[in-house]
PDB file of C-alpha atoms in Angstrom:
ATOM      1  CA  MET A  26     -14.145 -17.164 -13.748  1.00  0.00           C
ATOM      2  CA  THR A  27     -17.382 -16.132 -15.413  1.00  0.00           C
ATOM      3  CA  SER A  28     -20.194 -13.852 -14.347  1.00  0.00           C
ATOM      4  CA  THR A  29     -22.305 -16.883 -13.393  1.00  0.00           C
ATOM      5  CA  ASN A  30     -19.889 -18.243 -10.821  1.00  0.00           C
ATOM      6  CA  GLN A  31     -18.094 -15.174  -9.514  1.00  0.00           C
ATOM      7  CA  PRO A  32     -16.721 -15.571  -5.986  1.00  0.00           C
ATOM      8  CA  LEU A  33     -17.659 -12.830  -3.546  1.00  0.00           C
ATOM      9  CA  VAL A  34     -15.186  -9.965  -3.252  1.00  0.00           C
ATOM     10  CA  SER A  35     -15.359  -7.818  -0.115  1.00  0.00           C
ATOM     11  CA  VAL A  36     -14.156  -4.259  -0.607  1.00  0.00           C
ATOM     12  CA  VAL A  37     -12.948  -2.668   2.617  1.00  0.00           C
ATOM     13  CA  ILE A  38     -13.067   1.120   2.890  1.00  0.00           C
ATOM     14  CA  ALA A  39     -11.703   2.512   6.160  1.00  0.00           C
ATOM     15  CA  THR A  40     -12.526   6.201   6.453  1.00  0.00           C
ATOM     16  CA  TYR A  41     -11.986   9.124   8.797  1.00  0.00           C
ATOM     17  CA  ASN A  42     -13.417  12.565   8.019  1.00  0.00           C
ATOM     18  CA  MET A  43     -13.635  11.889   4.293  1.00  0.00           C
ATOM     19  CA  GLY A  44     -17.328  12.660   3.845  1.00  0.00           C
ATOM     20  CA  HIS A  45     -16.570  14.949   0.927  1.00  0.00           C
ATOM     21  CA  TYR A  46     -14.912  12.194  -1.112  1.00  0.00           C
ATOM     22  CA  LEU A  47     -16.428   8.954   0.217  1.00  0.00           C
ATOM     23  CA  PRO A  48     -19.593   8.770  -1.959  1.00  0.00           C
ATOM     24  CA  GLU A  49     -17.508   9.085  -5.116  1.00  0.00           C
ATOM     25  CA  ALA A  50     -15.244   6.250  -3.951  1.00  0.00           C
ATOM     26  CA  VAL A  51     -18.206   3.999  -3.121  1.00  0.00           C
ATOM     27  CA  ASN A  52     -19.909   4.718  -6.434  1.00  0.00           C
ATOM     28  CA  SER A  53     -16.728   3.833  -8.326  1.00  0.00           C
ATOM     29  CA  VAL A  54     -16.797   0.399  -6.665  1.00  0.00           C
ATOM     30  CA  LEU A  55     -20.510  -0.084  -7.295  1.00  0.00           C
ATOM     31  CA  ARG A  56     -19.915   0.560 -11.000  1.00  0.00           C
ATOM     32  CA  GLN A  57     -17.770  -2.551 -11.296  1.00  0.00           C
ATOM     33  CA  THR A  58     -18.383  -4.972 -14.149  1.00  0.00           C
ATOM     34  CA  TRP A  59     -17.787  -7.682 -11.518  1.00  0.00           C
ATOM     35  CA  SER A  60     -21.190  -8.012  -9.893  1.00  0.00           C
ATOM     36  CA  ASN A  61     -20.629 -10.280  -6.889  1.00  0.00           C
ATOM     37  CA  LEU A  62     -19.194  -7.846  -4.375  1.00  0.00           C
ATOM     38  CA  GLU A  63     -19.925  -6.167  -1.083  1.00  0.00           C
ATOM     39  CA  ILE A  64     -18.575  -2.913   0.323  1.00  0.00           C
ATOM     40  CA  VAL A  65     -17.655  -2.774   4.001  1.00  0.00           C
ATOM     41  CA  ILE A  66     -17.228   0.834   5.153  1.00  0.00           C
ATOM     42  CA  ILE A  67     -15.633   1.322   8.546  1.00  0.00           C
ATOM     43  CA  ASP A  68     -16.143   4.876   9.760  1.00  0.00           C
ATOM     44  CA  ASP A  69     -13.313   5.333  12.260  1.00  0.00           C
ATOM     45  CA  GLY A  70     -15.079   7.880  14.458  1.00  0.00           C
ATOM     46  CA  SER A  71     -15.466  10.644  11.872  1.00  0.00           C
ATOM     47  CA  THR A  72     -16.453  14.069  13.182  1.00  0.00           C
ATOM     48  CA  ASP A  73     -17.515  15.498   9.805  1.00  0.00           C
ATOM     49  CA  ASP A  74     -20.682  14.773   7.792  1.00  0.00           C
ATOM     50  CA  THR A  75     -19.614  11.271   6.700  1.00  0.00           C
ATOM     51  CA  ALA A  76     -22.773   9.604   8.061  1.00  0.00           C
ATOM     52  CA  HIS A  77     -24.986  12.095   6.219  1.00  0.00           C
ATOM     53  CA  GLN A  78     -23.023  11.797   2.979  1.00  0.00           C
ATOM     54  CA  ILE A  79     -23.121   8.009   2.914  1.00  0.00           C
ATOM     55  CA  ALA A  80     -26.763   7.579   4.011  1.00  0.00           C
ATOM     56  CA  PRO A  81     -28.255   7.462   0.470  1.00  0.00           C
ATOM     57  CA  LEU A  82     -25.744   4.814  -0.617  1.00  0.00           C
ATOM     58  CA  ALA A  83     -26.087   2.748   2.565  1.00  0.00           C
ATOM     59  CA  THR A  84     -29.551   1.693   1.415  1.00  0.00           C
ATOM     60  CA  ASP A  85     -27.886  -0.457  -1.260  1.00  0.00           C
ATOM     61  CA  GLU A  86     -27.786  -4.085  -0.082  1.00  0.00           C
ATOM     62  CA  LYS A  87     -24.161  -4.313  -1.185  1.00  0.00           C
ATOM     63  CA  VAL A  88     -23.081  -1.469   1.100  1.00  0.00           C
ATOM     64  CA  HIS A  89     -22.492  -2.063   4.814  1.00  0.00           C
ATOM     65  CA  TYR A  90     -21.738   1.058   6.860  1.00  0.00           C
ATOM     66  CA  ILE A  91     -20.273   0.511  10.329  1.00  0.00           C
ATOM     67  CA  ARG A  92     -19.418   3.391  12.604  1.00  0.00           C
ATOM     68  CA  THR A  93     -16.842   2.825  15.368  1.00  0.00           C
ATOM     69  CA  GLU A  94     -14.956   4.938  17.844  1.00  0.00           C
ATOM     70  CA  ASN A  95     -11.713   6.380  16.548  1.00  0.00           C
ATOM     71  CA  LYS A  96      -8.923   3.825  16.920  1.00  0.00           C
ATOM     72  CA  GLY A  97      -6.702   4.484  13.922  1.00  0.00           C
ATOM     73  CA  GLN A  98      -6.145   3.150  10.428  1.00  0.00           C
ATOM     74  CA  PRO A  99      -4.821  -0.382  11.204  1.00  0.00           C
ATOM     75  CA  GLN A 100      -7.634  -1.140  13.639  1.00  0.00           C
ATOM     76  CA  ALA A 101     -10.267   0.198  11.236  1.00  0.00           C
ATOM     77  CA  LYS A 102      -8.942  -1.902   8.358  1.00  0.00           C
ATOM     78  CA  ASN A 103      -8.813  -5.000  10.560  1.00  0.00           C
ATOM     79  CA  ARG A 104     -12.416  -4.409  11.612  1.00  0.00           C
ATOM     80  CA  GLY A 105     -13.252  -4.338   7.929  1.00  0.00           C
ATOM     81  CA  LEU A 106     -11.447  -7.640   7.400  1.00  0.00           C
ATOM     82  CA  HIS A 107     -13.368  -9.127  10.325  1.00  0.00           C
ATOM     83  CA  GLU A 108     -16.726  -8.014   8.909  1.00  0.00           C
ATOM     84  CA  ALA A 109     -15.936  -9.039   5.327  1.00  0.00           C
ATOM     85  CA  GLN A 110     -17.678 -12.170   4.046  1.00  0.00           C
ATOM     86  CA  GLY A 111     -15.811 -12.611   0.774  1.00  0.00           C
ATOM     87  CA  GLU A 112     -13.355 -15.260  -0.338  1.00  0.00           C
ATOM     88  CA  PHE A 113     -11.301 -12.344  -1.667  1.00  0.00           C
ATOM     89  CA  ILE A 114     -10.610  -8.934  -0.142  1.00  0.00           C
ATOM     90  CA  ALA A 115      -9.911  -5.653  -1.911  1.00  0.00           C
ATOM     91  CA  PHE A 116      -9.328  -2.130  -0.677  1.00  0.00           C
ATOM     92  CA  CYS A 117     -10.233   1.409  -1.634  1.00  0.00           C
ATOM     93  CA  ASP A 118      -9.226   4.448   0.375  1.00  0.00           C
ATOM     94  CA  ALA A 119     -12.122   6.830   0.904  1.00  0.00           C
ATOM     95  CA  ASP A 120     -10.555   9.606  -1.175  1.00  0.00           C
ATOM     96  CA  ASP A 121      -9.566   7.384  -4.118  1.00  0.00           C
ATOM     97  CA  LEU A 122     -11.375   5.719  -7.027  1.00  0.00           C
ATOM     98  CA  TRP A 123     -11.578   2.403  -8.868  1.00  0.00           C
ATOM     99  CA  SER A 124     -11.793   1.926 -12.619  1.00  0.00           C
ATOM    100  CA  PRO A 125     -14.930  -0.017 -13.703  1.00  0.00           C
ATOM    101  CA  ARG A 126     -13.094  -3.184 -14.852  1.00  0.00           C
ATOM    102  CA  LYS A 127     -10.713  -3.462 -11.905  1.00  0.00           C
ATOM    103  CA  LEU A 128     -11.999  -6.740 -10.508  1.00  0.00           C
ATOM    104  CA  GLU A 129     -12.741  -8.198 -13.939  1.00  0.00           C
ATOM    105  CA  LEU A 130      -9.089  -7.671 -14.919  1.00  0.00           C
ATOM    106  CA  GLN A 131      -7.497  -8.803 -11.675  1.00  0.00           C
ATOM    107  CA  MET A 132      -9.631 -11.687 -10.457  1.00  0.00           C
ATOM    108  CA  ARG A 133      -8.712 -13.937 -13.390  1.00  0.00           C
ATOM    109  CA  GLU A 134      -5.173 -14.174 -11.994  1.00  0.00           C
ATOM    110  CA  PHE A 135      -6.457 -16.085  -8.963  1.00  0.00           C
ATOM    111  CA  GLU A 136      -7.155 -19.144 -11.085  1.00  0.00           C
ATOM    112  CA  ASN A 137      -3.653 -20.140  -9.981  1.00  0.00           C
ATOM    113  CA  PRO A 138      -4.117 -21.275  -6.347  1.00  0.00           C
ATOM    114  CA  LYS A 139      -0.547 -20.249  -5.484  1.00  0.00           C
ATOM    115  CA  VAL A 140      -1.385 -16.607  -6.117  1.00  0.00           C
ATOM    116  CA  GLY A 141      -2.292 -14.722  -2.949  1.00  0.00           C
ATOM    117  CA  VAL A 142      -2.065 -11.091  -4.056  1.00  0.00           C
ATOM    118  CA  VAL A 143      -2.926  -9.481  -7.394  1.00  0.00           C
ATOM    119  CA  TYR A 144      -2.070  -5.820  -7.824  1.00  0.00           C
ATOM    120  CA  SER A 145      -2.148  -3.382 -10.714  1.00  0.00           C
ATOM    121  CA  GLU A 146      -1.069  -0.002 -11.976  1.00  0.00           C
ATOM    122  CA  VAL A 147      -2.193   3.330 -10.570  1.00  0.00           C
ATOM    123  CA  SER A 148      -2.825   6.837 -11.892  1.00  0.00           C
ATOM    124  CA  TYR A 149      -3.156  10.109  -9.986  1.00  0.00           C
ATOM    125  CA  ILE A 150      -5.601  12.982  -9.572  1.00  0.00           C
ATOM    126  CA  ASP A 151      -5.535  16.134  -7.480  1.00  0.00           C
ATOM    127  CA  GLN A 152      -8.025  17.198  -4.816  1.00  0.00           C
ATOM    128  CA  GLU A 153     -10.408  18.467  -7.512  1.00  0.00           C
ATOM    129  CA  GLY A 154     -10.232  15.269  -9.565  1.00  0.00           C
ATOM    130  CA  ASP A 155      -7.947  16.568 -12.312  1.00  0.00           C
ATOM    131  CA  HIS A 156      -5.329  14.197 -13.715  1.00  0.00           C
ATOM    132  CA  ILE A 157      -1.724  14.541 -12.503  1.00  0.00           C
ATOM    133  CA  ASP A 158       1.222  13.303 -14.548  1.00  0.00           C
ATOM    134  CA  LYS A 159       3.398  11.362 -12.163  1.00  0.00           C
ATOM    135  CA  ALA A 160       6.104   8.838 -13.012  1.00  0.00           C
ATOM    136  CA  GLN A 161       5.906   5.432 -11.368  1.00  0.00           C
ATOM    137  CA  PRO A 162       8.947   5.207  -9.070  1.00  0.00           C
ATOM    138  CA  TYR A 163       9.374   1.442  -8.853  1.00  0.00           C
ATOM    139  CA  GLU A 164       9.627  -1.554 -11.127  1.00  0.00           C
ATOM    140  CA  ARG A 165       6.747  -4.011 -10.660  1.00  0.00           C
ATOM    141  CA  HIS A 166       7.276  -7.748 -10.089  1.00  0.00           C
ATOM    142  CA  SER A 167       5.312 -11.009 -10.273  1.00  0.00           C
ATOM    143  CA  GLY A 168       5.866 -14.471  -8.858  1.00  0.00           C
ATOM    144  CA  THR A 169       7.930 -15.022  -5.732  1.00  0.00           C
ATOM    145  CA  VAL A 170       8.726 -11.441  -4.846  1.00  0.00           C
ATOM    146  CA  THR A 171      10.293 -11.370  -1.376  1.00  0.00           C
ATOM    147  CA  GLU A 172      13.779 -10.538  -2.648  1.00  0.00           C
ATOM    148  CA  HIS A 173      12.389  -7.545  -4.545  1.00  0.00           C
ATOM    149  CA  LEU A 174       9.903  -6.490  -1.888  1.00  0.00           C
ATOM    150  CA  VAL A 175      12.471  -6.366   0.887  1.00  0.00           C
ATOM    151  CA  ILE A 176      14.189  -3.538  -0.995  1.00  0.00           C
ATOM    152  CA  LYS A 177      11.163  -1.497  -2.110  1.00  0.00           C
ATOM    153  CA  ASN A 178       7.428  -1.646  -1.538  1.00  0.00           C
ATOM    154  CA  PHE A 179       6.407  -1.689  -5.194  1.00  0.00           C
ATOM    155  CA  VAL A 180       2.767  -2.706  -4.570  1.00  0.00           C
ATOM    156  CA  PRO A 181       0.388   0.301  -4.599  1.00  0.00           C
ATOM    157  CA  PHE A 182      -1.858  -0.570  -1.683  1.00  0.00           C
ATOM    158  CA  GLY A 183      -5.264   0.310  -3.089  1.00  0.00           C
ATOM    159  CA  THR A 184      -4.673  -1.705  -6.249  1.00  0.00           C
ATOM    160  CA  ALA A 185      -4.301  -4.983  -4.362  1.00  0.00           C
ATOM    161  CA  VAL A 186      -6.814  -7.821  -4.187  1.00  0.00           C
ATOM    162  CA  ILE A 187      -5.926 -10.607  -1.753  1.00  0.00           C
ATOM    163  CA  ARG A 188      -7.067 -14.145  -1.131  1.00  0.00           C
ATOM    164  CA  ARG A 189      -8.716 -14.499   2.283  1.00  0.00           C
ATOM    165  CA  ALA A 190      -6.473 -17.498   2.911  1.00  0.00           C
ATOM    166  CA  CYS A 191      -3.551 -15.040   3.145  1.00  0.00           C
ATOM    167  CA  ILE A 192      -5.164 -13.440   6.183  1.00  0.00           C
ATOM    168  CA  ASP A 193      -5.974 -16.807   7.721  1.00  0.00           C
ATOM    169  CA  LYS A 194      -2.401 -18.042   7.291  1.00  0.00           C
ATOM    170  CA  ASN A 195      -0.271 -14.932   7.665  1.00  0.00           C
ATOM    171  CA  GLY A 196      -2.407 -12.564   9.703  1.00  0.00           C
ATOM    172  CA  PRO A 197      -4.120  -9.171   9.286  1.00  0.00           C
ATOM    173  CA  PHE A 198      -2.626  -5.690   9.616  1.00  0.00           C
ATOM    174  CA  ASP A 199      -0.195  -5.063  12.472  1.00  0.00           C
ATOM    175  CA  GLU A 200      -2.059  -2.695  14.779  1.00  0.00           C
ATOM    176  CA  THR A 201       1.149  -1.543  16.485  1.00  0.00           C
ATOM    177  CA  LEU A 202       2.233   0.214  13.279  1.00  0.00           C
ATOM    178  CA  PRO A 203       0.704   3.639  12.603  1.00  0.00           C
ATOM    179  CA  MET A 204       2.187   3.780   9.083  1.00  0.00           C
ATOM    180  CA  GLY A 205       3.601   1.373   6.501  1.00  0.00           C
ATOM    181  CA  ILE A 206       1.068  -1.323   7.356  1.00  0.00           C
ATOM    182  CA  ASP A 207       0.757  -2.394   3.721  1.00  0.00           C
ATOM    183  CA  TRP A 208       4.502  -3.093   3.290  1.00  0.00           C
ATOM    184  CA  ASP A 209       4.463  -5.143   6.478  1.00  0.00           C
ATOM    185  CA  LEU A 210       1.491  -7.115   5.147  1.00  0.00           C
ATOM    186  CA  TRP A 211       3.031  -7.747   1.721  1.00  0.00           C
ATOM    187  CA  LEU A 212       6.335  -8.893   3.213  1.00  0.00           C
ATOM    188  CA  ARG A 213       4.576 -11.455   5.393  1.00  0.00           C
ATOM    189  CA  TYR A 214       2.377 -12.686   2.527  1.00  0.00           C
ATOM    190  CA  SER A 215       5.316 -12.918   0.124  1.00  0.00           C
ATOM    191  CA  VAL A 216       6.877 -15.714   2.152  1.00  0.00           C
ATOM    192  CA  ASP A 217       4.074 -18.169   1.317  1.00  0.00           C
ATOM    193  CA  TRP A 218       2.260 -16.712  -1.693  1.00  0.00           C
ATOM    194  CA  GLU A 219       2.948 -15.578  -5.224  1.00  0.00           C
ATOM    195  CA  PHE A 220       2.089 -12.061  -6.371  1.00  0.00           C
ATOM    196  CA  ARG A 221       0.738 -11.134  -9.799  1.00  0.00           C
ATOM    197  CA  TYR A 222       0.997  -7.746 -11.503  1.00  0.00           C
ATOM    198  CA  VAL A 223      -1.670  -6.533 -13.924  1.00  0.00           C
ATOM    199  CA  SER A 224      -0.349  -3.646 -16.012  1.00  0.00           C
ATOM    200  CA  ASP A 225      -3.740  -1.956 -16.489  1.00  0.00           C
ATOM    201  CA  VAL A 226      -4.487   1.176 -14.480  1.00  0.00           C
ATOM    202  CA  THR A 227      -7.332   0.098 -12.187  1.00  0.00           C
ATOM    203  CA  TYR A 228      -6.875   2.524  -9.281  1.00  0.00           C
ATOM    204  CA  ILE A 229      -6.917   6.316  -9.167  1.00  0.00           C
ATOM    205  CA  TYR A 230      -5.001   7.794  -6.243  1.00  0.00           C
ATOM    206  CA  ARG A 231      -5.913  11.293  -5.057  1.00  0.00           C
ATOM    207  CA  ILE A 232      -3.110  13.601  -3.955  1.00  0.00           C
ATOM    208  CA  TRP A 233      -4.158  16.445  -1.668  1.00  0.00           C
ATOM    209  CA  PRO A 234      -2.571  18.664   1.023  1.00  0.00           C
ATOM    210  CA  GLY A 235      -2.208  17.218   4.495  1.00  0.00           C
ATOM    211  CA  GLN A 236      -2.063  13.526   3.630  1.00  0.00           C
ATOM    212  CA  MET A 237      -0.295  11.214   6.058  1.00  0.00           C
ATOM    213  CA  SER A 238       1.829   9.964   3.153  1.00  0.00           C
ATOM    214  CA  LYS A 239       3.717  13.285   3.240  1.00  0.00           C
ATOM    215  CA  ASN A 240       5.041  12.520   6.732  1.00  0.00           C
ATOM    216  CA  TYR A 241       8.370  11.219   5.427  1.00  0.00           C
ATOM    217  CA  ARG A 242      10.072  11.039   8.828  1.00  0.00           C
ATOM    218  CA  GLY A 243       7.272   9.004  10.330  1.00  0.00           C
ATOM    219  CA  ARG A 244       7.166   6.807   7.249  1.00  0.00           C
ATOM    220  CA  TYR A 245      10.857   5.934   7.541  1.00  0.00           C
ATOM    221  CA  ASP A 246      10.706   5.429  11.309  1.00  0.00           C
ATOM    222  CA  ASN A 247       8.083   2.760  10.733  1.00  0.00           C
ATOM    223  CA  ALA A 248       9.866   1.322   7.705  1.00  0.00           C
ATOM    224  CA  PHE A 249      12.937   0.630   9.847  1.00  0.00           C
ATOM    225  CA  ARG A 250      10.689  -1.140  12.362  1.00  0.00           C
ATOM    226  CA  ILE A 251       9.022  -3.193   9.647  1.00  0.00           C
ATOM    227  CA  LEU A 252      12.270  -4.327   8.062  1.00  0.00           C
ATOM    228  CA  GLU A 253      13.748  -5.298  11.428  1.00  0.00           C
ATOM    229  CA  LYS A 254      10.577  -7.157  12.364  1.00  0.00           C
ATOM    230  CA  PHE A 255      10.431  -9.085   9.094  1.00  0.00           C
ATOM    231  CA  LEU A 256      14.089 -10.102   8.972  1.00  0.00           C
ATOM    232  CA  THR A 257      13.989 -11.182  12.634  1.00  0.00           C
ATOM    233  CA  ALA A 258      10.842 -13.278  12.131  1.00  0.00           C
ATOM    234  CA  ASN A 259      12.078 -14.731   8.810  1.00  0.00           C
ATOM    235  CA  PRO A 260      15.870 -15.092   9.109  1.00  0.00           C
ATOM    236  CA  ASN A 261      16.084 -17.339   6.042  1.00  0.00           C
ATOM    237  CA  ALA A 262      13.737 -15.361   3.796  1.00  0.00           C
ATOM    238  CA  VAL A 263      16.545 -13.586   1.947  1.00  0.00           C
ATOM    239  CA  PRO A 264      20.340 -14.101   1.713  1.00  0.00           C
ATOM    240  CA  ASP A 265      22.503 -12.130   4.140  1.00  0.00           C
ATOM    241  CA  GLU A 266      23.928  -9.961   1.377  1.00  0.00           C
ATOM    242  CA  LEU A 267      20.429  -8.986   0.262  1.00  0.00           C
ATOM    243  CA  ALA A 268      19.451  -8.139   3.827  1.00  0.00           C
ATOM    244  CA  SER A 269      22.500  -5.860   3.975  1.00  0.00           C
ATOM    245  CA  ARG A 270      21.399  -4.204   0.749  1.00  0.00           C
ATOM    246  CA  ALA A 271      17.916  -3.706   2.148  1.00  0.00           C
ATOM    247  CA  TRP A 272      19.344  -1.906   5.170  1.00  0.00           C
ATOM    248  CA  ALA A 273      21.640   0.108   2.923  1.00  0.00           C
ATOM    249  CA  ASP A 274      18.764   1.203   0.733  1.00  0.00           C
ATOM    250  CA  MET A 275      16.723   2.162   3.780  1.00  0.00           C
ATOM    251  CA  TYR A 276      19.418   4.473   5.170  1.00  0.00           C
ATOM    252  CA  ILE A 277      20.197   5.967   1.773  1.00  0.00           C
ATOM    253  CA  SER A 278      16.532   6.570   0.918  1.00  0.00           C
ATOM    254  CA  ARG A 279      15.851   8.217   4.261  1.00  0.00           C
ATOM    255  CA  GLY A 280      18.912  10.430   3.941  1.00  0.00           C
ATOM    256  CA  MET A 281      17.998  11.607   0.467  1.00  0.00           C
ATOM    257  CA  SER A 282      14.373  12.225   1.461  1.00  0.00           C
ATOM    258  CA  ILE A 283      15.456  14.419   4.356  1.00  0.00           C
ATOM    259  CA  ALA A 284      17.969  16.235   2.151  1.00  0.00           C
ATOM    260  CA  ALA A 285      15.315  16.974  -0.471  1.00  0.00           C
ATOM    261  CA  ALA A 286      12.666  18.080   2.003  1.00  0.00           C
ATOM    262  CA  GLU A 287      14.806  20.044   4.446  1.00  0.00           C
ATOM    263  CA  ARG A 288      17.809  21.113   2.339  1.00  0.00           C
ATOM    264  CA  SER A 289      20.104  19.839   5.102  1.00  0.00           C
ATOM    265  CA  PHE A 290      23.475  18.076   4.825  1.00  0.00           C
ATOM    266  CA  ILE A 291      24.871  16.554   8.016  1.00  0.00           C
ATOM    267  CA  GLU A 292      21.997  14.215   8.868  1.00  0.00           C
ATOM    268  CA  PRO A 293      21.507  13.014   5.254  1.00  0.00           C
ATOM    269  CA  PHE A 294      25.276  12.550   4.877  1.00  0.00           C
ATOM    270  CA  CYS A 295      25.375  10.363   7.995  1.00  0.00           C
ATOM    271  CA  ASP A 296      22.472   8.238   6.737  1.00  0.00           C
ATOM    272  CA  VAL A 297      23.980   7.763   3.286  1.00  0.00           C
ATOM    273  CA  PHE A 298      27.352   6.901   4.821  1.00  0.00           C
ATOM    274  CA  ARG A 299      25.668   4.317   7.074  1.00  0.00           C
ATOM    275  CA  GLY A 300      24.108   2.834   3.959  1.00  0.00           C
ATOM    276  CA  ILE A 301      27.468   2.565   2.219  1.00  0.00           C
ATOM    277  CA  LEU A 302      28.929   0.857   5.286  1.00  0.00           C
ATOM    278  CA  ARG A 303      26.097  -1.705   5.110  1.00  0.00           C
ATOM    279  CA  ASP A 304      26.761  -2.458   1.437  1.00  0.00           C
ATOM    280  CA  SER A 305      29.748  -0.750  -0.181  1.00  0.00           C
ATOM    281  CA  SER A 306      28.944  -2.316  -3.568  1.00  0.00           C
ATOM    282  CA  TYR A 307      25.559  -0.609  -3.798  1.00  0.00           C
ATOM    283  CA  TRP A 308      25.986   2.037  -6.488  1.00  0.00           C
ATOM    284  CA  GLN A 309      22.963   3.979  -5.255  1.00  0.00           C
ATOM    285  CA  GLY A 310      24.894   4.845  -2.113  1.00  0.00           C
ATOM    286  CA  TRP A 311      27.878   6.292  -3.933  1.00  0.00           C
ATOM    287  CA  ARG A 312      25.678   8.198  -6.368  1.00  0.00           C
ATOM    288  CA  SER A 313      23.669   9.656  -3.491  1.00  0.00           C
ATOM    289  CA  LEU A 314      26.830  10.639  -1.647  1.00  0.00           C
ATOM    290  CA  ALA A 315      28.104  12.442  -4.733  1.00  0.00           C
ATOM    291  CA  LYS A 316      24.803  14.296  -5.085  1.00  0.00           C
ATOM    292  CA  LEU A 317      24.953  15.468  -1.492  1.00  0.00           C
ATOM    293  CA  ILE A 318      28.540  16.701  -1.793  1.00  0.00           C
ATOM    294  CA  LEU A 319      27.935  18.459  -5.105  1.00  0.00           C
ATOM    295  CA  ARG A 320      24.870  20.141  -3.678  1.00  0.00           C
ATOM    296  CA  ARG A 321      26.950  21.264  -0.708  1.00  0.00           C
ATOM    297  CA  VAL A 322      29.774  22.739  -2.778  1.00  0.00           C
TER     298      VAL A 322
END
C-alpha cells in the first residue's frame, strides 16, 4: 500500500463533554503520515464547550462534526460507523492521542485479506499529558485469537483498525451494553477474521479521575453478560474445557478486583471459590485463594 493508492480510513471519535481534550485528539489524527483519511466526530449531546472548541478544526474538509442528542457511548460509536465512508475504520477516544505513523504502520497488515483487525501497543499519560509508567497486563496475540480472547481482552480498543467488511458480516457495537462493547466486538469478529498485532506504540491513552474504566463492578457485570452471550451464540467456538476456564478466570478476576479495591474478604472469597469449582486445574485460582487467606490472617 503506497501513498498513491491509499484506501480511505475513517476515524470515529465519539465524544461527550471532552471539549478540553478533543482538539488535541483531532490534531493528532490530522498529523498522520497516512493522508487518505476522514475524521467523523459524533458529539453525544455534550453540555460543555465542545462545539466551540472544535469549530476551528471543523473547517478542515477531512473533519466531519455531527452533534446528536445524548444516547450513550455504543449508540454514538455506531452513528460514527454509519456516517463513515472508509473501507477501513479506526477509533480515537476524545481524550486520547495517536502517534503520527499509526496508520502507516498498521495498514500494511491488511494486505492479507483474512485479516480483519490490526491493533498495536499503547502508552499512557495523565490528565496533564505527562507520561505514566504502566506495565502492560496482557500478552498480545496474532492470527486466530478466539481461544485467547475468550480469556482476556488483550486488544487495547483505541489502537484497533478494522476492515469495514467485519461490520458488514459480524455487526456493529451492541447498543444494549453500556460497558465492555469492545470485547464483545472483538469476540464476534474473531470467529471469522484473523487479528494482527503491531508492537509499535501508536496510541496514547490518558488516565484521569472519574473515568468510566474505573467502575470495576459495572465492568465485570457487563463482562459476565458478554461471555454468556458469546458462548451461547457460538457454542462451538472454543472447547468446553476452555469455556470453563474462561468462566473461572472471570470469577477469579472479579473477586480479586473487589478485594483490592474494597479490602473485603467474604465476597472475593466466594468468587474465587466459584472460579476454582469451574476449573480446579487453573493455578490462578489457587494462587488467588492463597493471597486472600494470607491477607486475612
